[in-house]
């Protein structure tokens, strides 16, 4: 994409206005200041021209993940997208995320993601490390390499832009068959934890639907935290699922990836949107 740097001036915005029943892009024009981001512009429109414009934001520091929108057709954080990094010759379009139900204007209902999250058993220490079973000082030490590998995934700010861009959710609307990339990284971070005692690989494959991912890497491209979702989480998990389920030599040797981990409690099917 071409980048045109400007020092303020008049800019045109087209902001989606409407609800689930109807809506359209509405034109606005405003005077901008150097360094403004799209969220500044939208809030200025709200202040001066459209006080009923619905927009969600909290931190204005690219850390809370609440201002996700589709800017010029691509998922981005409004508070991290500078106006002078967008082509000056055309109006800037600002639309709500399409993968989730619209509430109003730029605000979508992302609660499906929280229902998916509830399906995932949180970190559970291996049986020999659980409280009351003679845990000693140092038993919870892990290698720095393991920490480094998992910490990338902990940077997630739950903006859900990776979910929004994933064609399985966005275009094919398979919310009841695929957890989406955000939850693939959550499950990967648990699966890679050397002290975790739960085997979630069947869940990743069945309810999680990892087989539907065809590694297009669109999720990685939009992640504001630069998490390598596909290379570092989804691909290794796919390999581990295949090893666990289909590698005859590992089975003969008794070395399946999650040997010794317990199955998670019974879980319900993948939530509907
Ligand atoms: S790589 Fe997989 S999870 Fe990511 S956007 Fe593509 S299909 Fe979706
Ligand atoms: S993985 Fe990246 S894009 Fe996806 S929710 Fe987390 S921060 Fe957002
Ligand atoms: S307002 Fe918090 S990430 Fe944009």
mmCIF file of C-alpha atoms and ligand atoms in Angstrom:
data_model
loop_
_atom_site.group_PDB
_atom_site.id
_atom_site.type_symbol
_atom_site.label_atom_id
_atom_site.label_comp_id
_atom_site.label_asym_id
_atom_site.label_seq_id
_atom_site.Cartn_x
_atom_site.Cartn_y
_atom_site.Cartn_z
ATOM 1 C CA UNK A 1 0.000 0.000 0.000
ATOM 2 C CA UNK A 2 1.265 3.456 -0.839
ATOM 3 C CA UNK A 3 1.876 5.733 2.107
ATOM 4 C CA UNK A 4 1.324 9.455 1.876
ATOM 5 C CA UNK A 5 2.667 11.536 4.742
ATOM 6 C CA UNK A 6 0.800 14.759 5.429
ATOM 7 C CA UNK A 7 0.971 17.290 8.233
ATOM 8 C CA UNK A 8 -2.711 17.644 8.982
ATOM 9 C CA UNK A 9 -5.244 19.281 6.660
ATOM 10 C CA UNK A 10 -8.751 18.320 5.643
ATOM 11 C CA UNK A 11 -9.500 14.589 5.434
ATOM 12 C CA UNK A 12 -12.601 12.717 4.362
ATOM 13 C CA UNK A 13 -13.874 9.776 6.350
ATOM 14 C CA UNK A 14 -16.564 7.268 5.501
ATOM 15 C CA UNK A 15 -17.832 5.684 8.693
ATOM 16 C CA UNK A 16 -20.256 2.787 8.809
ATOM 17 C CA UNK A 17 -23.477 3.835 10.531
ATOM 18 C CA UNK A 18 -26.282 1.422 11.248
ATOM 19 C CA UNK A 19 -27.328 -1.697 13.088
ATOM 20 C CA UNK A 20 -28.168 -5.303 12.243
ATOM 21 C CA UNK A 21 -31.213 -4.288 10.237
ATOM 22 C CA UNK A 22 -29.693 -1.658 7.952
ATOM 23 C CA UNK A 23 -26.758 0.663 7.534
ATOM 24 C CA UNK A 24 -24.469 2.512 5.167
ATOM 25 C CA UNK A 25 -21.188 4.365 4.914
ATOM 26 C CA UNK A 26 -21.721 7.999 5.879
ATOM 27 C CA UNK A 27 -19.385 10.774 4.666
ATOM 28 C CA UNK A 28 -17.661 13.080 7.126
ATOM 29 C CA UNK A 29 -14.998 15.711 6.656
ATOM 30 C CA UNK A 30 -12.779 17.151 9.335
ATOM 31 C CA UNK A 31 -9.689 19.209 9.953
ATOM 32 C CA UNK A 32 -6.846 17.016 11.139
ATOM 33 C CA UNK A 33 -3.729 17.656 13.172
ATOM 34 C CA UNK A 34 -0.304 16.164 12.505
ATOM 35 C CA UNK A 35 0.071 12.798 14.214
ATOM 36 C CA UNK A 36 -3.645 12.058 14.480
ATOM 37 C CA UNK A 37 -4.724 8.429 14.481
ATOM 38 C CA UNK A 38 -8.004 7.111 13.115
ATOM 39 C CA UNK A 39 -9.463 6.888 16.624
ATOM 40 C CA UNK A 40 -8.771 10.614 17.113
ATOM 41 C CA UNK A 41 -10.601 11.365 13.875
ATOM 42 C CA UNK A 42 -13.573 9.160 14.745
ATOM 43 C CA UNK A 43 -13.851 10.711 18.219
ATOM 44 C CA UNK A 44 -13.643 14.181 16.682
ATOM 45 C CA UNK A 45 -16.491 13.272 14.328
ATOM 46 C CA UNK A 46 -18.416 11.972 17.339
ATOM 47 C CA UNK A 47 -17.732 15.198 19.261
ATOM 48 C CA UNK A 48 -18.494 17.683 16.525
ATOM 49 C CA UNK A 49 -20.825 16.042 14.012
ATOM 50 C CA UNK A 50 -22.353 12.767 15.193
ATOM 51 C CA UNK A 51 -22.811 12.562 18.977
ATOM 52 C CA UNK A 52 -24.718 9.283 18.664
ATOM 53 C CA UNK A 53 -21.878 7.505 16.824
ATOM 54 C CA UNK A 54 -21.130 4.223 18.645
ATOM 55 C CA UNK A 55 -17.432 3.398 18.992
ATOM 56 C CA UNK A 56 -15.580 1.241 21.544
ATOM 57 C CA UNK A 57 -12.164 2.128 22.917
ATOM 58 C CA UNK A 58 -10.369 2.209 26.237
ATOM 59 C CA UNK A 59 -6.614 2.685 26.359
ATOM 60 C CA UNK A 60 -5.676 4.587 23.181
ATOM 61 C CA UNK A 61 -2.329 2.885 23.576
ATOM 62 C CA UNK A 62 -2.732 -0.292 21.481
ATOM 63 C CA UNK A 63 -2.965 -2.428 24.599
ATOM 64 C CA UNK A 64 -6.625 -3.065 25.483
ATOM 65 C CA UNK A 65 -7.694 -4.493 22.113
ATOM 66 C CA UNK A 66 -11.094 -2.786 22.126
ATOM 67 C CA UNK A 67 -10.824 -0.359 19.184
ATOM 68 C CA UNK A 68 -10.517 -2.988 16.429
ATOM 69 C CA UNK A 69 -12.193 -2.000 13.171
ATOM 70 C CA UNK A 70 -11.762 -2.433 9.445
ATOM 71 C CA UNK A 71 -9.897 0.579 8.108
ATOM 72 C CA UNK A 72 -9.738 0.815 4.341
ATOM 73 C CA UNK A 73 -10.976 -2.775 4.320
ATOM 74 C CA UNK A 74 -8.298 -4.227 6.598
ATOM 75 C CA UNK A 75 -8.565 -5.081 10.314
ATOM 76 C CA UNK A 76 -6.508 -2.595 12.335
ATOM 77 C CA UNK A 77 -6.509 -0.913 15.710
ATOM 78 C CA UNK A 78 -7.992 2.560 15.283
ATOM 79 C CA UNK A 79 -5.673 3.932 17.963
ATOM 80 C CA UNK A 80 -2.557 2.590 16.237
ATOM 81 C CA UNK A 81 -3.347 3.650 12.682
ATOM 82 C CA UNK A 82 -2.072 7.101 11.790
ATOM 83 C CA UNK A 83 -3.980 9.135 9.254
ATOM 84 C CA UNK A 84 -0.757 10.105 7.515
ATOM 85 C CA UNK A 85 -0.012 6.434 6.860
ATOM 86 C CA UNK A 86 -3.186 6.122 4.774
ATOM 87 C CA UNK A 87 -3.507 7.353 1.189
ATOM 88 C CA UNK A 88 -4.498 11.042 1.297
ATOM 89 C CA UNK A 89 -6.246 11.153 -2.035
ATOM 90 C CA UNK A 90 -9.145 8.891 -1.021
ATOM 91 C CA UNK A 91 -11.641 8.907 1.877
ATOM 92 C CA UNK A 92 -10.664 6.681 4.791
ATOM 93 C CA UNK A 93 -13.295 4.002 5.328
ATOM 94 C CA UNK A 94 -13.940 2.819 8.897
ATOM 95 C CA UNK A 95 -16.202 -0.201 9.308
ATOM 96 C CA UNK A 96 -16.977 -2.678 12.106
ATOM 97 C CA UNK A 97 -15.416 -6.158 12.169
ATOM 98 C CA UNK A 98 -17.404 -8.462 9.932
ATOM 99 C CA UNK A 99 -16.796 -11.776 11.656
ATOM 100 C CA UNK A 100 -19.020 -10.842 14.616
ATOM 101 C CA UNK A 101 -22.600 -9.618 14.951
ATOM 102 C CA UNK A 102 -23.013 -5.879 14.713
ATOM 103 C CA UNK A 103 -24.424 -4.048 17.711
ATOM 104 C CA UNK A 104 -24.336 -0.542 16.262
ATOM 105 C CA UNK A 105 -22.073 1.569 14.060
ATOM 106 C CA UNK A 106 -18.484 0.458 14.810
ATOM 107 C CA UNK A 107 -19.310 -1.768 17.780
ATOM 108 C CA UNK A 108 -19.598 -5.528 17.384
ATOM 109 C CA UNK A 109 -20.593 -8.251 19.820
ATOM 110 C CA UNK A 110 -17.405 -10.251 20.423
ATOM 111 C CA UNK A 111 -18.837 -12.343 23.270
ATOM 112 C CA UNK A 112 -18.604 -15.526 21.180
ATOM 113 C CA UNK A 113 -14.855 -15.383 21.787
ATOM 114 C CA UNK A 114 -15.356 -15.444 25.542
ATOM 115 C CA UNK A 115 -17.639 -18.451 25.251
ATOM 116 C CA UNK A 116 -14.931 -20.258 23.271
ATOM 117 C CA UNK A 117 -12.378 -19.298 25.900
ATOM 118 C CA UNK A 118 -14.512 -20.907 28.597
ATOM 119 C CA UNK A 119 -14.208 -24.229 26.769
ATOM 120 C CA UNK A 120 -10.452 -24.340 27.295
ATOM 121 C CA UNK A 121 -9.168 -25.854 30.524
ATOM 122 C CA UNK A 122 -6.765 -23.328 32.069
ATOM 123 C CA UNK A 123 -3.224 -24.165 33.174
ATOM 124 C CA UNK A 124 -3.365 -27.201 35.441
ATOM 125 C CA UNK A 125 -0.131 -28.400 37.066
ATOM 126 C CA UNK A 126 0.894 -31.959 36.365
ATOM 127 C CA UNK A 127 -0.484 -34.379 38.907
ATOM 128 C CA UNK A 128 2.792 -34.716 40.799
ATOM 129 C CA UNK A 129 2.941 -30.930 41.239
ATOM 130 C CA UNK A 130 -0.539 -30.365 42.579
ATOM 131 C CA UNK A 131 -1.104 -28.899 45.993
ATOM 132 C CA UNK A 132 -0.855 -31.389 48.789
ATOM 133 C CA UNK A 133 1.229 -33.903 46.831
ATOM 134 C CA UNK A 134 4.602 -33.058 48.314
ATOM 135 C CA UNK A 135 5.545 -30.069 46.154
ATOM 136 C CA UNK A 136 9.081 -28.921 46.938
ATOM 137 C CA UNK A 137 10.869 -25.638 46.307
ATOM 138 C CA UNK A 138 12.116 -25.616 42.735
ATOM 139 C CA UNK A 139 9.568 -28.072 41.381
ATOM 140 C CA UNK A 140 8.011 -25.277 39.337
ATOM 141 C CA UNK A 141 11.272 -24.187 37.706
ATOM 142 C CA UNK A 142 11.218 -24.357 33.904
ATOM 143 C CA UNK A 143 13.834 -23.720 31.244
ATOM 144 C CA UNK A 144 14.219 -20.195 29.890
ATOM 145 C CA UNK A 145 13.757 -21.609 26.381
ATOM 146 C CA UNK A 146 10.273 -22.839 27.316
ATOM 147 C CA UNK A 147 9.423 -19.466 28.832
ATOM 148 C CA UNK A 148 10.616 -17.663 25.715
ATOM 149 C CA UNK A 149 8.560 -19.913 23.465
ATOM 150 C CA UNK A 150 5.352 -19.364 25.410
ATOM 151 C CA UNK A 151 5.772 -15.676 26.206
ATOM 152 C CA UNK A 152 5.159 -14.694 22.585
ATOM 153 C CA UNK A 153 1.600 -15.962 22.902
ATOM 154 C CA UNK A 154 1.049 -14.133 26.185
ATOM 155 C CA UNK A 155 1.408 -10.820 24.339
ATOM 156 C CA UNK A 156 -2.086 -11.268 22.885
ATOM 157 C CA UNK A 157 -4.315 -8.255 23.668
ATOM 158 C CA UNK A 158 -7.517 -10.009 22.537
ATOM 159 C CA UNK A 159 -8.287 -7.513 19.796
ATOM 160 C CA UNK A 160 -9.811 -10.418 17.811
ATOM 161 C CA UNK A 161 -8.575 -9.018 14.510
ATOM 162 C CA UNK A 162 -7.030 -12.382 13.692
ATOM 163 C CA UNK A 163 -10.463 -13.927 14.233
ATOM 164 C CA UNK A 164 -11.995 -11.232 12.020
ATOM 165 C CA UNK A 165 -9.669 -11.810 9.084
ATOM 166 C CA UNK A 166 -9.751 -15.622 9.213
ATOM 167 C CA UNK A 167 -11.824 -16.772 6.246
ATOM 168 C CA UNK A 168 -13.173 -19.769 8.181
ATOM 169 C CA UNK A 169 -15.011 -17.396 10.509
ATOM 170 C CA UNK A 170 -15.365 -14.305 8.348
ATOM 171 C CA UNK A 171 -16.509 -15.827 5.053
ATOM 172 C CA UNK A 172 -17.581 -19.385 5.842
ATOM 173 C CA UNK A 173 -19.169 -18.464 9.204
ATOM 174 C CA UNK A 174 -17.986 -21.739 10.768
ATOM 175 C CA UNK A 175 -18.000 -20.367 14.294
ATOM 176 C CA UNK A 176 -19.486 -23.647 15.490
ATOM 177 C CA UNK A 177 -16.584 -25.660 14.014
ATOM 178 C CA UNK A 178 -13.427 -23.602 14.529
ATOM 179 C CA UNK A 179 -12.159 -21.796 17.617
ATOM 180 C CA UNK A 180 -10.073 -19.408 15.478
ATOM 181 C CA UNK A 181 -6.404 -18.360 15.594
ATOM 182 C CA UNK A 182 -6.619 -16.455 18.886
ATOM 183 C CA UNK A 183 -7.572 -19.659 20.675
ATOM 184 C CA UNK A 184 -5.125 -21.786 18.739
ATOM 185 C CA UNK A 185 -2.368 -19.686 20.317
ATOM 186 C CA UNK A 186 -3.942 -20.036 23.759
ATOM 187 C CA UNK A 187 -4.090 -23.805 23.385
ATOM 188 C CA UNK A 188 -0.557 -23.878 21.975
ATOM 189 C CA UNK A 189 0.813 -21.962 24.942
ATOM 190 C CA UNK A 190 -0.813 -24.467 27.305
ATOM 191 C CA UNK A 191 0.303 -27.427 25.223
ATOM 192 C CA UNK A 192 3.889 -26.149 25.208
ATOM 193 C CA UNK A 193 3.957 -25.558 28.954
ATOM 194 C CA UNK A 194 6.270 -28.203 30.416
ATOM 195 C CA UNK A 195 4.453 -28.241 33.771
ATOM 196 C CA UNK A 196 0.900 -28.414 32.442
ATOM 197 C CA UNK A 197 -0.838 -31.742 32.983
ATOM 198 C CA UNK A 198 -3.800 -31.625 30.597
ATOM 199 C CA UNK A 199 -3.904 -33.177 27.130
ATOM 200 C CA UNK A 200 -5.918 -30.793 24.945
ATOM 201 C CA UNK A 201 -4.855 -32.194 21.553
ATOM 202 C CA UNK A 202 -8.140 -34.024 20.929
ATOM 203 C CA UNK A 203 -9.994 -30.811 21.683
ATOM 204 C CA UNK A 204 -7.728 -28.855 19.342
ATOM 205 C CA UNK A 205 -8.543 -31.305 16.559
ATOM 206 C CA UNK A 206 -12.240 -31.947 17.263
ATOM 207 C CA UNK A 207 -14.135 -29.017 18.788
ATOM 208 C CA UNK A 208 -11.226 -26.643 18.030
ATOM 209 C CA UNK A 209 -11.249 -27.603 14.352
ATOM 210 C CA UNK A 210 -7.564 -26.971 13.647
ATOM 211 C CA UNK A 211 -7.797 -29.117 10.507
ATOM 212 C CA UNK A 212 -9.871 -26.384 8.862
ATOM 213 C CA UNK A 213 -6.942 -23.964 8.954
ATOM 214 C CA UNK A 214 -5.120 -23.975 5.630
ATOM 215 C CA UNK A 215 -2.196 -21.813 6.776
ATOM 216 C CA UNK A 216 -3.027 -18.742 4.727
ATOM 217 C CA UNK A 217 -1.284 -16.651 7.421
ATOM 218 C CA UNK A 218 -3.794 -13.790 7.119
ATOM 219 C CA UNK A 219 -4.145 -13.896 10.919
ATOM 220 C CA UNK A 220 -0.417 -13.401 11.407
ATOM 221 C CA UNK A 221 -0.387 -10.446 9.021
ATOM 222 C CA UNK A 222 -2.931 -8.426 11.015
ATOM 223 C CA UNK A 223 -1.730 -9.201 14.546
ATOM 224 C CA UNK A 224 -0.753 -5.894 16.204
ATOM 225 C CA UNK A 225 1.537 -7.769 18.591
ATOM 226 C CA UNK A 226 3.394 -9.466 15.733
ATOM 227 C CA UNK A 227 2.660 -12.890 17.132
ATOM 228 C CA UNK A 228 3.686 -15.575 14.635
ATOM 229 C CA UNK A 229 0.327 -17.291 14.970
ATOM 230 C CA UNK A 230 0.660 -19.752 12.138
ATOM 231 C CA UNK A 231 4.371 -20.559 12.203
ATOM 232 C CA UNK A 232 4.811 -20.785 15.955
ATOM 233 C CA UNK A 233 1.419 -22.012 17.157
ATOM 234 C CA UNK A 234 -0.847 -23.514 14.517
ATOM 235 C CA UNK A 235 1.714 -25.453 12.490
ATOM 236 C CA UNK A 236 3.409 -27.054 15.544
ATOM 237 C CA UNK A 237 -0.009 -27.948 16.946
ATOM 238 C CA UNK A 238 -1.097 -29.518 13.684
ATOM 239 C CA UNK A 239 2.077 -31.612 13.743
ATOM 240 C CA UNK A 240 1.467 -32.693 17.323
ATOM 241 C CA UNK A 241 -2.119 -33.681 16.544
ATOM 242 C CA UNK A 242 -0.908 -35.816 13.632
ATOM 243 C CA UNK A 243 1.808 -37.390 15.813
ATOM 244 C CA UNK A 244 -0.664 -38.127 18.580
ATOM 245 C CA UNK A 245 -3.309 -39.621 16.346
ATOM 246 C CA UNK A 246 -1.550 -41.176 13.402
ATOM 247 C CA UNK A 247 2.179 -41.808 13.938
ATOM 248 C CA UNK A 248 2.467 -45.616 14.329
ATOM 249 C CA UNK A 249 6.126 -45.517 15.402
ATOM 250 C CA UNK A 250 5.478 -43.089 18.245
ATOM 251 C CA UNK A 251 2.614 -45.299 19.343
ATOM 252 C CA UNK A 252 4.799 -48.414 19.292
ATOM 253 C CA UNK A 253 7.494 -46.599 21.234
ATOM 254 C CA UNK A 254 4.896 -45.197 23.644
ATOM 255 C CA UNK A 255 6.108 -41.650 23.014
ATOM 256 C CA UNK A 256 3.005 -39.768 21.891
ATOM 257 C CA UNK A 257 3.366 -35.993 22.443
ATOM 258 C CA UNK A 258 1.208 -35.683 25.527
ATOM 259 C CA UNK A 259 1.976 -38.995 27.174
ATOM 260 C CA UNK A 260 1.215 -38.743 30.876
ATOM 261 C CA UNK A 261 -1.152 -35.825 30.623
ATOM 262 C CA UNK A 262 -4.757 -36.314 31.681
ATOM 263 C CA UNK A 263 -7.787 -35.654 29.495
ATOM 264 C CA UNK A 264 -9.644 -32.403 30.249
ATOM 265 C CA UNK A 265 -13.097 -32.472 31.854
ATOM 266 C CA UNK A 266 -16.026 -33.073 29.510
ATOM 267 C CA UNK A 267 -16.691 -29.994 27.424
ATOM 268 C CA UNK A 268 -19.647 -28.850 25.372
ATOM 269 C CA UNK A 269 -19.593 -28.513 21.611
ATOM 270 C CA UNK A 270 -18.048 -25.495 19.897
ATOM 271 C CA UNK A 271 -20.209 -22.467 20.745
ATOM 272 C CA UNK A 272 -22.596 -21.103 18.137
ATOM 273 C CA UNK A 273 -22.124 -17.470 17.175
HETATM 274 S S1 LIG B 1 -3.757 -19.285 8.828
HETATM 275 FE FE1 LIG B 1 -5.496 -20.500 9.542
HETATM 276 S S2 LIG B 1 -6.221 -19.436 11.356
HETATM 277 FE FE2 LIG B 1 -4.913 -17.992 10.233
HETATM 278 S S3 LIG B 1 -6.323 -16.846 8.939
HETATM 279 FE FE3 LIG B 1 -5.574 -18.557 7.714
HETATM 280 S S4 LIG B 1 -7.079 -20.202 7.980
HETATM 281 FE FE4 LIG B 1 -7.434 -18.694 9.622
HETATM 282 S S1 LIG B 2 -3.329 -13.053 18.434
HETATM 283 FE FE1 LIG B 2 -2.873 -10.954 17.773
HETATM 284 S S2 LIG B 2 -4.550 -10.466 16.362
HETATM 285 FE FE2 LIG B 2 -5.198 -12.247 17.521
HETATM 286 S S3 LIG B 2 -6.378 -11.453 19.233
HETATM 287 FE FE3 LIG B 2 -4.258 -11.679 19.940
HETATM 288 S S4 LIG B 2 -3.294 -9.719 19.572
HETATM 289 FE FE4 LIG B 2 -5.180 -9.718 18.393
HETATM 290 S S1 LIG B 3 -8.082 1.842 22.491
HETATM 291 FE FE1 LIG B 3 -7.038 0.172 23.433
HETATM 292 S S2 LIG B 3 -6.176 -0.901 21.761
HETATM 293 FE FE2 LIG B 3 -7.020 0.877 20.854
#
